[in-house]
PDB file of C-alpha atoms in Angstrom:
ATOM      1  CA  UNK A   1      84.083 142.291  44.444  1.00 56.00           C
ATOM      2  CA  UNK A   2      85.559 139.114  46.221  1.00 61.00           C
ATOM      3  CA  UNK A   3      82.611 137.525  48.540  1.00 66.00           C
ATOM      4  CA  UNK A   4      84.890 134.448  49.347  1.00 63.00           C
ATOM      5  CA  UNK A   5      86.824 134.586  52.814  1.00 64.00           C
ATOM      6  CA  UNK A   6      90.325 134.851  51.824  1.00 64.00           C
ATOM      7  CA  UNK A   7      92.497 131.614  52.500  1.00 63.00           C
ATOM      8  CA  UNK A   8      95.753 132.377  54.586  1.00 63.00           C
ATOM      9  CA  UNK A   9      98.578 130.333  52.957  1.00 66.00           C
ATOM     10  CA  UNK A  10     101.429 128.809  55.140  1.00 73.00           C
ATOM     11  CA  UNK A  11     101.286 127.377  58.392  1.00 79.00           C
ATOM     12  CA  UNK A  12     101.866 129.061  61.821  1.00 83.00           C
ATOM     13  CA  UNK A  13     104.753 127.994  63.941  1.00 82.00           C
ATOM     14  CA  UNK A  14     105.078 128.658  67.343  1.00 84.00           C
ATOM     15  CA  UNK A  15     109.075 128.918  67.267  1.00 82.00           C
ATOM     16  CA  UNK A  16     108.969 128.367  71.193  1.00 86.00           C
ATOM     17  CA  UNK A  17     107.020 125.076  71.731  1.00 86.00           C
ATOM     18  CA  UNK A  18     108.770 122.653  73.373  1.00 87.00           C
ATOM     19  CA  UNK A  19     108.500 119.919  71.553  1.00 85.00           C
ATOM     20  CA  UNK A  20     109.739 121.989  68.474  1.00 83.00           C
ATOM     21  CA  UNK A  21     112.887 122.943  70.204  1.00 84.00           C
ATOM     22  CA  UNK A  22     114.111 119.680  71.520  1.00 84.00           C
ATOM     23  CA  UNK A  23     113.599 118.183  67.807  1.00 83.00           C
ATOM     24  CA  UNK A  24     115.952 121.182  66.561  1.00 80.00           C
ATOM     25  CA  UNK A  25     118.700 120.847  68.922  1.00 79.00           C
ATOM     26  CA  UNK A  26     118.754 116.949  67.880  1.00 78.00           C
ATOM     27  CA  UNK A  27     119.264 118.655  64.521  1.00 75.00           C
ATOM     28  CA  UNK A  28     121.857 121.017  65.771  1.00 72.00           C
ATOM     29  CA  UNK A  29     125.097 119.312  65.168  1.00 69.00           C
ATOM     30  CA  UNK A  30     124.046 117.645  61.482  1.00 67.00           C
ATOM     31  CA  UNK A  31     125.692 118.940  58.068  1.00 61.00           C
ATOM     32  CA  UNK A  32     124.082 117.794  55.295  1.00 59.00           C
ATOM     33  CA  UNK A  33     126.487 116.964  52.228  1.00 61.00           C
ATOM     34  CA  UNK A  34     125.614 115.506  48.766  1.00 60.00           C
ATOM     35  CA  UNK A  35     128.251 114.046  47.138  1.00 62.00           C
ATOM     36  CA  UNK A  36     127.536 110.772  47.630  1.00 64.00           C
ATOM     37  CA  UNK A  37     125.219 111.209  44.926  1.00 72.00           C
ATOM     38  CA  UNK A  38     126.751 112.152  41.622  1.00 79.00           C
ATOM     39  CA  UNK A  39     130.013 110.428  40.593  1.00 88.00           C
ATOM     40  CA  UNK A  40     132.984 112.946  40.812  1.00 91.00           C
ATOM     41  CA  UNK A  41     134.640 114.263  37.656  1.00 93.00           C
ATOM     42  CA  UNK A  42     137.958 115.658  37.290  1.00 96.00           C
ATOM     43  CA  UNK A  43     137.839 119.324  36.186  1.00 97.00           C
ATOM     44  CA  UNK A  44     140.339 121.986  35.628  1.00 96.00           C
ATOM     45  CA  UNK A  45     138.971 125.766  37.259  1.00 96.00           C
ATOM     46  CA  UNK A  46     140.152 129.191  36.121  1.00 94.00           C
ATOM     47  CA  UNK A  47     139.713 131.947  38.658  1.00 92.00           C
ATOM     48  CA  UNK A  48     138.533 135.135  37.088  1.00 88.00           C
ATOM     49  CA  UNK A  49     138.126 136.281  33.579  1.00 78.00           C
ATOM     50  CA  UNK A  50     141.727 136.064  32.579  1.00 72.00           C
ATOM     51  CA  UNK A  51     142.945 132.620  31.014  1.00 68.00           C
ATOM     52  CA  UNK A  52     145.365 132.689  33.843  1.00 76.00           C
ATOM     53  CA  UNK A  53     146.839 128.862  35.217  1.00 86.00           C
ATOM     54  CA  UNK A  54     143.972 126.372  35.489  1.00 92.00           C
ATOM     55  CA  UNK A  55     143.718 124.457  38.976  1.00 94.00           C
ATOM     56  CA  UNK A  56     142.850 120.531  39.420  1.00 96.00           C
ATOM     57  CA  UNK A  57     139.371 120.230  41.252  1.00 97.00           C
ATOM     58  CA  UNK A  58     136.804 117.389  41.105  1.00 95.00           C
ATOM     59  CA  UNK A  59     133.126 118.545  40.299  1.00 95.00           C
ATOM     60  CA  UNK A  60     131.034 116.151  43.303  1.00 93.00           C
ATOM     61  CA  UNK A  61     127.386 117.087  42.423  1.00 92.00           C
ATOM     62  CA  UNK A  62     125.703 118.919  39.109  1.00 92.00           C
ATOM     63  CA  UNK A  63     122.428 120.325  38.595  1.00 90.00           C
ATOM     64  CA  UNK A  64     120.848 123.324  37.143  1.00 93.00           C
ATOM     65  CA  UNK A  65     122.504 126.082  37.648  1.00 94.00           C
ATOM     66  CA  UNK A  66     124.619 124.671  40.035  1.00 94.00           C
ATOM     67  CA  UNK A  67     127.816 122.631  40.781  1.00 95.00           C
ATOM     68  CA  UNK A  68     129.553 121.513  44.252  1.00 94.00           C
ATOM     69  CA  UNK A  69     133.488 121.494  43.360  1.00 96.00           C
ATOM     70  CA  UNK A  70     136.177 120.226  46.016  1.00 95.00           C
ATOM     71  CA  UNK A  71     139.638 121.601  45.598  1.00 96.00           C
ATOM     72  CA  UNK A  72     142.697 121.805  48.123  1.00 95.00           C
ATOM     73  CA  UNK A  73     142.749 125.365  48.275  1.00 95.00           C
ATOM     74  CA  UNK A  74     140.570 128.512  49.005  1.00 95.00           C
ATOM     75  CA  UNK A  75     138.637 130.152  46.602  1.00 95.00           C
ATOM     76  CA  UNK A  76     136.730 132.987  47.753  1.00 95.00           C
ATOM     77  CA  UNK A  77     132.767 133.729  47.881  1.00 95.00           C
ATOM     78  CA  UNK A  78     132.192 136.228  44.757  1.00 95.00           C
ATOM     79  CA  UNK A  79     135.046 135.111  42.736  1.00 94.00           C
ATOM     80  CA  UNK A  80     134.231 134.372  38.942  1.00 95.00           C
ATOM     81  CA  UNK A  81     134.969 130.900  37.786  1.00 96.00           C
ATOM     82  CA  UNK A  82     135.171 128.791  34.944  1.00 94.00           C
ATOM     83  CA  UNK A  83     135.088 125.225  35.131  1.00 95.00           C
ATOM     84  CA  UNK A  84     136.332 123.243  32.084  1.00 95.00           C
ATOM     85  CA  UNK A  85     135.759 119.001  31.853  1.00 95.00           C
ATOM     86  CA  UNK A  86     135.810 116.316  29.391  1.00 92.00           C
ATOM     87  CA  UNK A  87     132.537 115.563  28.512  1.00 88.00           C
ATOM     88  CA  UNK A  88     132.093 112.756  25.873  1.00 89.00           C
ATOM     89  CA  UNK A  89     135.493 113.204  24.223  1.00 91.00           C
ATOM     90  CA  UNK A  90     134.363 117.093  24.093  1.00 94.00           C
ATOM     91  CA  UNK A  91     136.020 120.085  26.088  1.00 93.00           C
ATOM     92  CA  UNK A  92     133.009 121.619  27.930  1.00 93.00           C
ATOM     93  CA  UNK A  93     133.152 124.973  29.773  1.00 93.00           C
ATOM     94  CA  UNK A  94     130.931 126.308  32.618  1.00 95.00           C
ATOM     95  CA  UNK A  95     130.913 130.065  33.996  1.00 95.00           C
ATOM     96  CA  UNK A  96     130.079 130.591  37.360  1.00 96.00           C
ATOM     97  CA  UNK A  97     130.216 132.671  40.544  1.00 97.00           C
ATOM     98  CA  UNK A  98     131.447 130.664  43.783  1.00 97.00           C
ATOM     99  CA  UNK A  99     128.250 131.287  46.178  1.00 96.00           C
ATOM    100  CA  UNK A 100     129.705 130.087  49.036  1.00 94.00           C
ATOM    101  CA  UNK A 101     132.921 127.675  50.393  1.00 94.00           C
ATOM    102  CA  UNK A 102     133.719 125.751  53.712  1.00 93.00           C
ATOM    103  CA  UNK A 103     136.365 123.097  54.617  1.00 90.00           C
ATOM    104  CA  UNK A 104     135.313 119.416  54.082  1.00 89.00           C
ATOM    105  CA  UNK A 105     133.408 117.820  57.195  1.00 85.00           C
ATOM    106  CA  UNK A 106     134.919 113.984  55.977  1.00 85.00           C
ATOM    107  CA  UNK A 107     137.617 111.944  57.422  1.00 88.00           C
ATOM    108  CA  UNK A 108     139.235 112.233  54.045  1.00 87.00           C
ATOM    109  CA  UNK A 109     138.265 116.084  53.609  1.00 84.00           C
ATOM    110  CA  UNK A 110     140.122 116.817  56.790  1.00 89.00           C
ATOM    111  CA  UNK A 111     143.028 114.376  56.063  1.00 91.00           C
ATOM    112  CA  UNK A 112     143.807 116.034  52.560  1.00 92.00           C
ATOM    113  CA  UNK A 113     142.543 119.967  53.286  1.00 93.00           C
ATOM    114  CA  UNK A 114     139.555 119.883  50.939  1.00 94.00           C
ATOM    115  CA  UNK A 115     137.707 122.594  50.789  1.00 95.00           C
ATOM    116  CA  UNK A 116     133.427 122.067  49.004  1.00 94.00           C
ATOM    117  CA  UNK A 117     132.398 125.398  46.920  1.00 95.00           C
ATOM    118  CA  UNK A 118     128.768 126.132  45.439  1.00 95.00           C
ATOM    119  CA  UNK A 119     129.107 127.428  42.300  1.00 97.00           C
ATOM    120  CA  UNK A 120     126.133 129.384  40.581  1.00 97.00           C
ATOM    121  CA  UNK A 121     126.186 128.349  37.012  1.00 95.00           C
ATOM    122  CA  UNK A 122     124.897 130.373  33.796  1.00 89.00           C
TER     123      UNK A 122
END
């Protein structure tokens, strides 16, 4: 038997204050994007588990489990992936599922029709 008082974890938010909701609609219009991070690497991608035609993309941001690809087409949410690169001299594979896609919020996305996908790695 437990005689400590139990400690609630998490904080309460009162979704309706004011002040809350005039810092999220500042917020409202942003879109967050990555890629100026990680220095993009040309990558070929095969859609599905065939070795059907392989399709140039650039790979804009890595980690764990995960990789941000552009490419000037659409690839659909579900659709398994493989995305093959150069890596030191070395052909290196990575299997994925594309998590989710959206056309590119840049200047430059919009001027050549990229489209950003989240790949889940394994």
């Amino acid at each position: 038997m437990n005689h400590h008082p139990k400690l609630r974890s998490g904080n309460n938010v009162d979704w309706n204050d004011p002040h809350l909701q005039s810092l999220l609609d500042k917020t409202e219009g942003w879109s967050l994007d990555n890629r100026g991070v990680f220095s993009p690497v040309p990558c070929e991608l095969h859609v599905g588990w065939g070795a059907g035609a392989a399709r140039s993309v650039t790979l804009v941001y890595e980690r764990t489990g995960m990789m941000v690809i552009e490419a000037c087409f659409i690839i659909h949410a579900g659709e398994q992936v493989r995305v093959d690169r150069m890596l030191g001299g070395t052909l290196s594979s990575s299997w994925g599922i594309v998590a989710e896609g959206r056309a590119g919020n840049r200047a430059e996305d919009l001027a050549h029709g990229i489209h950003v996908y989240w790949v889940h790695t394994r």
